[in-house]
Short mmCIF file of C-alpha atoms in Angstrom, two decimals:
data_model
loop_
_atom_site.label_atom_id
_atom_site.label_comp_id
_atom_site.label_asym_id
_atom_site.label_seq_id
_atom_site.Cartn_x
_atom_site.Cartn_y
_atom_site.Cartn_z
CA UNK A 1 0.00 0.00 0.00
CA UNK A 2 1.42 3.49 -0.90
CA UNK A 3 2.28 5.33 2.48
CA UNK A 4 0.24 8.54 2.29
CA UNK A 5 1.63 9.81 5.64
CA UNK A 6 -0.20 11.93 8.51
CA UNK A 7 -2.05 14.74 8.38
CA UNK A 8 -1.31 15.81 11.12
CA UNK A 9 2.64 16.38 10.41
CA UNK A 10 1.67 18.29 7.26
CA UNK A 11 -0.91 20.37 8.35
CA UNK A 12 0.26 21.39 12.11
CA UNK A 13 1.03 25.02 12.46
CA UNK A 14 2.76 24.56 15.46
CA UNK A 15 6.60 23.92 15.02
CA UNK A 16 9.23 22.08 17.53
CA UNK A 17 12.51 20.82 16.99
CA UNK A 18 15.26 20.28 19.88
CA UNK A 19 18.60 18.57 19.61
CA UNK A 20 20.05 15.75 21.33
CA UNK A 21 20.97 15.59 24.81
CA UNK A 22 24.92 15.93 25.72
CA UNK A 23 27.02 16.29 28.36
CA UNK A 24 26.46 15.62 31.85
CA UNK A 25 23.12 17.54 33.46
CA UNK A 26 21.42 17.02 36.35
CA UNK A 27 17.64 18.92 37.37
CA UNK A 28 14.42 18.39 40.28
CA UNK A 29 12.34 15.83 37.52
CA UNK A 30 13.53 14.20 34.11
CA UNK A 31 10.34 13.36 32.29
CA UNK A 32 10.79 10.31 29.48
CA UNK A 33 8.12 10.54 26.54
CA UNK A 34 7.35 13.84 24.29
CA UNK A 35 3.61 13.17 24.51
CA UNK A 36 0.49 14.81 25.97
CA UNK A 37 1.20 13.26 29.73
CA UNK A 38 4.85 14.08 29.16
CA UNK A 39 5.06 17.90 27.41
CA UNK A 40 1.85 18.50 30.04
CA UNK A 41 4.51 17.54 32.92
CA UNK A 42 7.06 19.47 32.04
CA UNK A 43 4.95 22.62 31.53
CA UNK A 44 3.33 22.30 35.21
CA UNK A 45 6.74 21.19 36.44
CA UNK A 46 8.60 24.36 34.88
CA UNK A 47 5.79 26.52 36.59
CA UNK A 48 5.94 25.67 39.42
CA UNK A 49 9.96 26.95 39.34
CA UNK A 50 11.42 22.92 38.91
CA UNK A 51 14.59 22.43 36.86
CA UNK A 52 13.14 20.25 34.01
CA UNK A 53 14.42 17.85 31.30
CA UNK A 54 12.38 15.84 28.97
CA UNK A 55 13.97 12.93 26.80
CA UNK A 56 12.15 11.67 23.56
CA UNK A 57 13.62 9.02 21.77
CA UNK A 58 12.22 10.57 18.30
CA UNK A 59 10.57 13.99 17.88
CA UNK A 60 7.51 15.73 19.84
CA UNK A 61 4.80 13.68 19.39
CA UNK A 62 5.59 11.32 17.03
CA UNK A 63 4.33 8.43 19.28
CA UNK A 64 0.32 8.27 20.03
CA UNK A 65 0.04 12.00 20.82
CA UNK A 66 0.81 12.89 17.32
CA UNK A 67 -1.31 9.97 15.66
CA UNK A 68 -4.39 10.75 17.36
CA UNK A 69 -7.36 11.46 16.68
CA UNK A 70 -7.73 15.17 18.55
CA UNK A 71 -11.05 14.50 20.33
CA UNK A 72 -10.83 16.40 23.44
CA UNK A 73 -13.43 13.77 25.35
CA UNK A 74 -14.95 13.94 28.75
CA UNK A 75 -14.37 10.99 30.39
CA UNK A 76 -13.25 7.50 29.30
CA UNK A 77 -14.36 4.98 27.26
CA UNK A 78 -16.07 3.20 30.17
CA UNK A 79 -19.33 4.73 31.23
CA UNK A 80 -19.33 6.41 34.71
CA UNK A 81 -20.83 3.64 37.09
CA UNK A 82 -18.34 0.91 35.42
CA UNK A 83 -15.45 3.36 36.47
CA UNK A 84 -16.45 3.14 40.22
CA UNK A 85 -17.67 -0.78 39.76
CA UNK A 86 -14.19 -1.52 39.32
CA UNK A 87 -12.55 1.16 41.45
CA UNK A 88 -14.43 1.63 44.17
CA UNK A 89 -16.95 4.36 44.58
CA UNK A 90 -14.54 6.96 45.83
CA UNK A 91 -11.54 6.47 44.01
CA UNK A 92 -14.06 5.91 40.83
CA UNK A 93 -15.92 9.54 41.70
CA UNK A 94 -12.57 10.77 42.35
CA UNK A 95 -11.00 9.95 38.46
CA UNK A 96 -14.66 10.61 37.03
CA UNK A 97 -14.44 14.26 38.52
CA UNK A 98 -10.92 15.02 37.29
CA UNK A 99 -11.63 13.68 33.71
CA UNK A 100 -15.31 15.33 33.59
CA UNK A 101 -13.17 18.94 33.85
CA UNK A 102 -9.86 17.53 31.98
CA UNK A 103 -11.32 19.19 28.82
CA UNK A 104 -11.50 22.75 30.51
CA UNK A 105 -7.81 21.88 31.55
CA UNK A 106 -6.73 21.52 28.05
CA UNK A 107 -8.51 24.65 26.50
CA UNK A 108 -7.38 26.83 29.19
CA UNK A 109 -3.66 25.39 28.33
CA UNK A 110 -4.46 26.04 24.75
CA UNK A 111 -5.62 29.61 25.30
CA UNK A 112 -2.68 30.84 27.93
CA UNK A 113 0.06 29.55 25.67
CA UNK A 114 -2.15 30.61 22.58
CA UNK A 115 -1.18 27.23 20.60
CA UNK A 116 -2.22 27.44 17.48
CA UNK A 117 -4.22 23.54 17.60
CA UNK A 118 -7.64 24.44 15.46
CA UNK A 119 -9.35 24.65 18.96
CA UNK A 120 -13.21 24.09 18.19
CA UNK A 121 -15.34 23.66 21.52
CA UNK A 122 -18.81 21.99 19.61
CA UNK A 123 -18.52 19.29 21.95
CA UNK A 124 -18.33 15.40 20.70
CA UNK A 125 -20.78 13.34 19.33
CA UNK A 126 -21.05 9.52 20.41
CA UNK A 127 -22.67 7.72 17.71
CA UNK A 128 -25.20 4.75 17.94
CA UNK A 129 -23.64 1.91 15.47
CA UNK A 130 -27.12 -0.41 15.95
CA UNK A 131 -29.94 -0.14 17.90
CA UNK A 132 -28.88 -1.95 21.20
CA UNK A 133 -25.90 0.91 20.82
CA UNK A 134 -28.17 3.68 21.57
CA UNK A 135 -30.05 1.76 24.62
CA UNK A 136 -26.26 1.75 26.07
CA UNK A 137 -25.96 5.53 25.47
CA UNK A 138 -29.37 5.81 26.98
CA UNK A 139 -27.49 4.34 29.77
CA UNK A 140 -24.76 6.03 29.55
CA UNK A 141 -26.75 9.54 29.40
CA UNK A 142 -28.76 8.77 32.79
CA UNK A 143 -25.48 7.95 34.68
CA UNK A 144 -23.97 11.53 33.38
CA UNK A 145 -26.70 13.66 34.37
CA UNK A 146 -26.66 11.88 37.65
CA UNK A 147 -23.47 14.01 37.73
CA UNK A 148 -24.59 17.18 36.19
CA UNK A 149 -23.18 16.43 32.69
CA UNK A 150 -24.46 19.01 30.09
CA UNK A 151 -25.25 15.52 27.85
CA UNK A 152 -28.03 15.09 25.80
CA UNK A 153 -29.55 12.30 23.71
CA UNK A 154 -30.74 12.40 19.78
CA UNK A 155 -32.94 10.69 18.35
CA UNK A 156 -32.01 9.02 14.79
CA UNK A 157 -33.48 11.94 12.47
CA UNK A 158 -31.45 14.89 14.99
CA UNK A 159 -28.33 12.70 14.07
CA UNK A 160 -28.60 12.97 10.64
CA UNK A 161 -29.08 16.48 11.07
CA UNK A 162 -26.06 16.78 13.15
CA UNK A 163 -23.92 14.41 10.80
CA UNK A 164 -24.86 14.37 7.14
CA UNK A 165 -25.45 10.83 7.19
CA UNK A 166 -28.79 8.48 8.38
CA UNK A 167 -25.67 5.90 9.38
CA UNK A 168 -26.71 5.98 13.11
CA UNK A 169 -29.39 5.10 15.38
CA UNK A 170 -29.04 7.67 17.47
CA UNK A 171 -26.13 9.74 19.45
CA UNK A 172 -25.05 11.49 22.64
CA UNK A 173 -23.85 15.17 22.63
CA UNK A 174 -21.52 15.67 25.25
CA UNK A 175 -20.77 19.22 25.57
CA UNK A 176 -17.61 19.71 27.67
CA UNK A 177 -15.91 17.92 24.87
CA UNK A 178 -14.42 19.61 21.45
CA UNK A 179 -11.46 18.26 18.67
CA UNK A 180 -7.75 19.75 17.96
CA UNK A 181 -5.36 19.54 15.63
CA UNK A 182 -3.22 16.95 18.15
CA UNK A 183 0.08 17.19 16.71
CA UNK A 184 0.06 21.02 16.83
CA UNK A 185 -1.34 20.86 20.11
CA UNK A 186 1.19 18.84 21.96
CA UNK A 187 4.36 20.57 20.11
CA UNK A 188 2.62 23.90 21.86
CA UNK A 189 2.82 22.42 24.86
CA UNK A 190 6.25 21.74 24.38
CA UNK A 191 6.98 24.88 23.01
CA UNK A 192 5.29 26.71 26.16
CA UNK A 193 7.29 24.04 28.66
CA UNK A 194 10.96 25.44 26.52
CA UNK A 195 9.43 29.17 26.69
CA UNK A 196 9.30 28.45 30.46
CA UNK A 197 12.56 27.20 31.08
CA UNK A 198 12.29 23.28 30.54
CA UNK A 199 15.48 21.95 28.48
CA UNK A 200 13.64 19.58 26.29
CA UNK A 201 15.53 17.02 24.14
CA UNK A 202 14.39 14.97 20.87
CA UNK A 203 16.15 11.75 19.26
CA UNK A 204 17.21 10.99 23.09
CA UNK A 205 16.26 7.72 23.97
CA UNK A 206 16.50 6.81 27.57
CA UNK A 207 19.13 3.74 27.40
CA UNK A 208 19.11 2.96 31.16
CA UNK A 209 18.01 3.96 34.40
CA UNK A 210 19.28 3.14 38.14
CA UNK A 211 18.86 4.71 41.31
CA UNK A 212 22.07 5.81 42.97
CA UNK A 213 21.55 7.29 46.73
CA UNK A 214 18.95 10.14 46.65
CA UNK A 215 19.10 10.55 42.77
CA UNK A 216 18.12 8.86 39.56
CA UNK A 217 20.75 8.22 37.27
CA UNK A 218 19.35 8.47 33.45
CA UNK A 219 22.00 7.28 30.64
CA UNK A 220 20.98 8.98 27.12
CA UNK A 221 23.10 8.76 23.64
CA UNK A 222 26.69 9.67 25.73
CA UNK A 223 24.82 11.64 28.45
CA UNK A 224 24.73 11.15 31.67
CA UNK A 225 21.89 12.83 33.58
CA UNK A 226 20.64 13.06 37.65
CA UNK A 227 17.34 13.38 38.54
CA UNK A 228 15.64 13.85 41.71
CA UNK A 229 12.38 12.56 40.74
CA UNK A 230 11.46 10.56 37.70
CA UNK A 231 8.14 10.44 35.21
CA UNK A 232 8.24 8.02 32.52
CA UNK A 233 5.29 8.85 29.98
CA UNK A 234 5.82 6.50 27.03
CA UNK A 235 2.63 4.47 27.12
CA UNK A 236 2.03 2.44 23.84
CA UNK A 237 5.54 3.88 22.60
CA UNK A 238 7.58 2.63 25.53
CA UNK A 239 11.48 1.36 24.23
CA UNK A 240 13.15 -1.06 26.64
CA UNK A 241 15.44 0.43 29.49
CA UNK A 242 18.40 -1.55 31.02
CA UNK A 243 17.93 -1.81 34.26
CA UNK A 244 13.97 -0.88 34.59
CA UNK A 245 11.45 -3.07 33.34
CA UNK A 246 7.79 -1.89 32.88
CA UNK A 247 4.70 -3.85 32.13
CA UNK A 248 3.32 -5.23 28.88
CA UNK A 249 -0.09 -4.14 28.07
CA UNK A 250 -1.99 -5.09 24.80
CA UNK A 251 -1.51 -2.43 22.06
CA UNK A 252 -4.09 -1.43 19.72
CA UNK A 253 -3.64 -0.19 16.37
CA UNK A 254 -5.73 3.05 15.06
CA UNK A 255 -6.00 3.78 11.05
CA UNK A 256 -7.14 7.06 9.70
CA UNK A 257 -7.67 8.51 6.52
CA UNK A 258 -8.10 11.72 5.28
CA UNK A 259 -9.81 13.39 2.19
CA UNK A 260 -8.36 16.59 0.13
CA UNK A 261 -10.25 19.76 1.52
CA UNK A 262 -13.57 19.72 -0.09
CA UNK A 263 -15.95 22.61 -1.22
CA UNK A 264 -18.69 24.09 0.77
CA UNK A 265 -20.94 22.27 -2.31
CA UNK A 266 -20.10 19.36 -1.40
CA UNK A 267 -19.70 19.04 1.85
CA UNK A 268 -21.43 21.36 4.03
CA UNK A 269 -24.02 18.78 5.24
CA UNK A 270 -21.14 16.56 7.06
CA UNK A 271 -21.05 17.50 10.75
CA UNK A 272 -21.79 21.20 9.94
CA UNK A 273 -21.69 21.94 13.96
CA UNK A 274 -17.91 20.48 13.79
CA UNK A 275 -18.77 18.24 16.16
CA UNK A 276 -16.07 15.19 16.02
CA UNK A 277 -17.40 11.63 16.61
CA UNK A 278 -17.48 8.24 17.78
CA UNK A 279 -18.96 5.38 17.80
CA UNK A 280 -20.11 2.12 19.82
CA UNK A 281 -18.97 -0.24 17.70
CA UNK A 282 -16.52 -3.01 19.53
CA UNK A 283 -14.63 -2.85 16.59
CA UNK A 284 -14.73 1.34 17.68
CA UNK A 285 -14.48 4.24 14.71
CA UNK A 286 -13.79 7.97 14.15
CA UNK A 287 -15.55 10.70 11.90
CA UNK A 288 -14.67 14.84 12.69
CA UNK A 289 -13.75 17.40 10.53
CA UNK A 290 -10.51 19.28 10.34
CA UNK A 291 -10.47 23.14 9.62
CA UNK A 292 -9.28 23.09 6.36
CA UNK A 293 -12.64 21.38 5.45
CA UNK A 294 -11.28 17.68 5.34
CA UNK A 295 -13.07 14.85 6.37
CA UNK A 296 -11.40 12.44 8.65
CA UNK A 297 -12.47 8.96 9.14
CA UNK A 298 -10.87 6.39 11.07
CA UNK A 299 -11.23 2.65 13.14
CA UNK A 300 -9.17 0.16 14.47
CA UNK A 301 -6.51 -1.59 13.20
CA UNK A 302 -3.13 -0.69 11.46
CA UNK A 303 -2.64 1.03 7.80
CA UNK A 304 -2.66 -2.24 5.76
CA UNK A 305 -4.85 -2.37 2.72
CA UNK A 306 -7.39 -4.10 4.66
CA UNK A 307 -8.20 -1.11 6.55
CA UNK A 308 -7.65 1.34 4.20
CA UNK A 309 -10.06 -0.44 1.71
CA UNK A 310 -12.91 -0.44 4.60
CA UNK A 311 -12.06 3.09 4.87
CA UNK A 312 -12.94 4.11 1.88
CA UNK A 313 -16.34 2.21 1.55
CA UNK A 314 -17.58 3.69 4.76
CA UNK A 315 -16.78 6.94 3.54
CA UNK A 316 -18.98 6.31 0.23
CA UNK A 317 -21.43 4.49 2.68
CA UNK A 318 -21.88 7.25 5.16
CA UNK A 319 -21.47 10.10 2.51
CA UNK A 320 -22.32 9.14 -1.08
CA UNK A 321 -20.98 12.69 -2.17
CA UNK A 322 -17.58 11.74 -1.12
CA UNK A 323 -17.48 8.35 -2.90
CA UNK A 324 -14.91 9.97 -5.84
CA UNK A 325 -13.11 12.37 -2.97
CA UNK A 326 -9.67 12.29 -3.19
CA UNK A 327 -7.37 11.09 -0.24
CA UNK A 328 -4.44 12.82 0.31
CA UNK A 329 -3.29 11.06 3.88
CA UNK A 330 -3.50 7.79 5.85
CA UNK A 331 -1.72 7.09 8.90
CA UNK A 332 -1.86 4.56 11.96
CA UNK A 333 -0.89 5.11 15.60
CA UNK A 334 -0.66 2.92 18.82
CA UNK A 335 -3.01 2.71 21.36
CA UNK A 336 -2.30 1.44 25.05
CA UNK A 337 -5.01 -0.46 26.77
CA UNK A 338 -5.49 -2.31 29.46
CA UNK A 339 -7.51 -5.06 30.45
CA UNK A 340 -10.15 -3.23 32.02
CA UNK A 341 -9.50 -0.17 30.20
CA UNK A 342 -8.78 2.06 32.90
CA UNK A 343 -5.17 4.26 32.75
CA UNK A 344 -2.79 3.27 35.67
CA UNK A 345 -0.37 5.24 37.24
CA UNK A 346 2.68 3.16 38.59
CA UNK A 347 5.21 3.17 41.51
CA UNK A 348 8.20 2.74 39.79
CA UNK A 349 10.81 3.78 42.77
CA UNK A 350 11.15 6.50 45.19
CA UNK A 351 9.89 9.44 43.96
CA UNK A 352 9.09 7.63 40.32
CA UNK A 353 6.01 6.95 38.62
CA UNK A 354 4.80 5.55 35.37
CA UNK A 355 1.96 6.60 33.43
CA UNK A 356 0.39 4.56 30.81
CA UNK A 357 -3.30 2.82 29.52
CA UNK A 358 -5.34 5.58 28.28
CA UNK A 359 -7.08 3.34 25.98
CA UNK A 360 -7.44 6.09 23.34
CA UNK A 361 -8.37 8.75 25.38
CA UNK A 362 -4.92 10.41 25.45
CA UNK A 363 -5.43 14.51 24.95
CA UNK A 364 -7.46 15.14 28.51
CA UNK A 365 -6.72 12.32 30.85
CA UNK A 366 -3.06 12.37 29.30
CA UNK A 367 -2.95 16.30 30.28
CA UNK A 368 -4.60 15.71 33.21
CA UNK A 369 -2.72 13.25 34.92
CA UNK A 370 0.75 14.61 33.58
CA UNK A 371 0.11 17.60 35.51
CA UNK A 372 -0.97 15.92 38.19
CA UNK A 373 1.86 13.65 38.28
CA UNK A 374 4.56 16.23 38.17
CA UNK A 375 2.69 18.43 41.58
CA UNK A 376 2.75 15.18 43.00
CA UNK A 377 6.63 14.35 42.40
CA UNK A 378 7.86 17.53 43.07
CA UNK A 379 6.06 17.80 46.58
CA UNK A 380 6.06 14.63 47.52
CA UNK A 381 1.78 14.72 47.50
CA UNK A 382 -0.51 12.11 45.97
CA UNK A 383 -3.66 13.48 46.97
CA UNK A 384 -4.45 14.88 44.07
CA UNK A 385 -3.13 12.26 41.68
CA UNK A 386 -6.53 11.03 39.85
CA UNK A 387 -6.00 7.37 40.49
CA UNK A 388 -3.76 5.95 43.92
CA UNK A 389 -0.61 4.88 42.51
CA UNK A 390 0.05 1.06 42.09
CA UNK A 391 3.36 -1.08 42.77
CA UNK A 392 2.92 -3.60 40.31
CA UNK A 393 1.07 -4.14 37.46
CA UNK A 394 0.29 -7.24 35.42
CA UNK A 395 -1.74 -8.09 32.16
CA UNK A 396 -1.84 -12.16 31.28
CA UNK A 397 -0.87 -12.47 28.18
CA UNK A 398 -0.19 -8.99 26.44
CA UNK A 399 0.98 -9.99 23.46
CA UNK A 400 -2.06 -12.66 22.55
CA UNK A 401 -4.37 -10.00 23.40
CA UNK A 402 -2.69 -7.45 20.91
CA UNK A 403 -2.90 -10.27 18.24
CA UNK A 404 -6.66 -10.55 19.06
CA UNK A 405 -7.61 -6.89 18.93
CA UNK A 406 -5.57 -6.15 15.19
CA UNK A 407 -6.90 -10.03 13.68
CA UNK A 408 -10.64 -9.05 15.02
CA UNK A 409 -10.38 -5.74 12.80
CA UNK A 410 -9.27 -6.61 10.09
CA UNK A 411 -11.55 -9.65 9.61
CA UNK A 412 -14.63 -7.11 10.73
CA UNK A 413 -13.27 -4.57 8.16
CA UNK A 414 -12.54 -7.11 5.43
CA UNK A 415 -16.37 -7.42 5.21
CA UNK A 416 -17.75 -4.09 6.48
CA UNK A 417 -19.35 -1.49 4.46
CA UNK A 418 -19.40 -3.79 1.14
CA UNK A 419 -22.75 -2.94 -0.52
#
């Protein structure tokens, strides 16, 4: 299949580059991982007067941050009673409270450091695939206004209207949410963390790690850095570090593809509110709008043919007018997720912590609990970490699960959408 490449890398109007790390350095937190969780550390770290360094082993957001698919959601995938089912009703209140505001979190970010992300606030839509989907958002909708969501359920014929396409059954507006260009939006935070102070290092891959008295000891390309407190925000991206070993969790791969900007003619009936979507489906998709007037569409599993040919029948499905459209980009990213799809946050030593799991929710909850991470490093505070920090964690057999996930989409896809 002819690589087509990301629109996101073309099209971001935010610009980062940094150069390798040298020399010896030493600073209060090293953050590993140029992502959302990681550039978000480093900017709440730098203010509040830490001595920062972030290592990524490629560029600013070339991992999952930069693949996404820049819905700002509300929440996680897992409705709010299934969050404090498996939590607990406290801690499960507790991570349902920070997420419900995580999108306020990351506009605020985005206005203060005016990052230049094609912001659009018109909430998300959450799209009915079959009828028993939109009895589960029913469900869903009841448990949010328990919790004074600003949700609110539409009926098949207000989809359309909201979509362009009679494809759904029904959906759920959630209101707090909104889309971004991701890639632009995580090199601003990067650029706002340098602005600040924070040294910030790309092609620097973290080749080992090993506590040495009070201090972490970081080895990087022929660097040799100390650290008081560690954050290692790699998630689906993570490399393998001498000396440290994290835990396996299934990966998940997530296609997109893109269409050439179309006309108002044609396409001013497709999500005309700018809402961006998705769906119920197990086998989960992706529809928004960019602001160039692209259509975006995307699912589960990697770039291979398979995908991209499903791709481009739903498209014609969905939107007959768009059956000849030209596509100038498709791309895949990595997704981290756990068993029961719920983010973790992991001792990894004294004053250490993993983040990783998002399960494809990466722009809020990965702002979120970066910040969150780095107050709680730097003072030595975990009350206001979303979830309690773990010591271990362990997923039974990762890499069977992975295999599961990508041969499950691409058999649904081989068949999908075929008329």
């Amino acid at each position: 299949m002819r690589d087509l490449g990301s629109l996101w890398r073309d099209s971001a109007a935010e610009t980062f580059s940094a150069p390798p790390v040298s020399g010896d350095l030493s600073c209060d937190l090293l953050v590993i991982g140029g992502g959302f969780t990681g550039c978000s550390a480093a900017l709440k770290a730098v203010g509040q007067g830490a001595d920062v360094i972030l290592l990524e082993s490629d560029t600013i957001g070339h991992g999952g941050s930069g693949r996404n698919v820049g819905l700002v959601n509300a929440g996680l995938w897992l409705p709010p009673d299934t969050v404090c089912d498996t939590l607990g009703t406290e801690a499960g209140e507790r991570l349902n409270t920070v997420l419900a505001s995580a999108p306020d979190l990351v506009f605020d970010l985005i206005a203060r450091h005016d990052i230049a992300c094609e912001p659009r606030r018109a909430g998300t839509l959450h799209l009915a695939h079959a009828p028993r989907g939109l009895a589960q958002l029913k469900a869903r909708h009841a448990q949010l206004i328990r919790r004074n969501a600003p949700v609110t359920v539409l009926d098949q014929t207000e989809t359309a209207a909201r979509t362009g396409t009679s494809g759904f059954h029904g959906a759920l507006h959630d209101a707090r949410a909104g889309t971004v260009q991701p890639l632009a939006y995580v090199r601003g935070l990067a650029r706002a963390a340098r602005d600040m102070g924070a040294r910030l290092f790309e092609n620097s891959a973290a080749s080992a790690i090993t506590r040495q008295g009070d201090h972490w000891i970081i080895r990087s390309n022929d660097a040799t850095l100390r650290a008081k407190a560690l954050l290692v925000a790699t998630n689906a991206y993570h490399r393998p570090v001498a000396h440290m070993t994290l835990p396996h969790v299934p990966k998940v791969n997530y296609f997109q593809l893109a269409t050439a900007p179309l006309g108002n003619n044609i396409s001013r009936d497709i999500l005309p509110g700018g809402e961006g979507c998705w769906d119920t489906g197990l086998i989960m998709s992706s529809l928004r709008r960019d602001a160039a007037g692209r259509v975006i569409l995307g699912g589960m599993g990697d770039d291979t043919g398979v995908q991209a040919g499903w791709a481009r029948r739903k498209l014609a499905q969905l939107f007959p007018q768009l059956a000849d459209a030209e596509i100038t980009h498709q791309w895949a990213g990595q997704i981290s997720m756990t068993s029961d799809h719920l983010p973790r946050i992991l001792r990894i030593g004294p004053d250490a912590l993993s983040i990783f799991g998002y399960s494809g929710r990466g722009i809020a909850p990965g702002t979120a609990f970066g910040q969150a991470a780095a107050h709680a490093l730097l003072t030595g505070d975990d009350s206001h970490l979303p979830l309690d920090p773990v010591g271990a964690h362990i997923e039974r057999l990762p890499g069977l699960k992975t295999a599961i996930y990508e041969t499950g989409a691409r058999l649904v896809h081989a068949v999908s959408a075929r008329r």
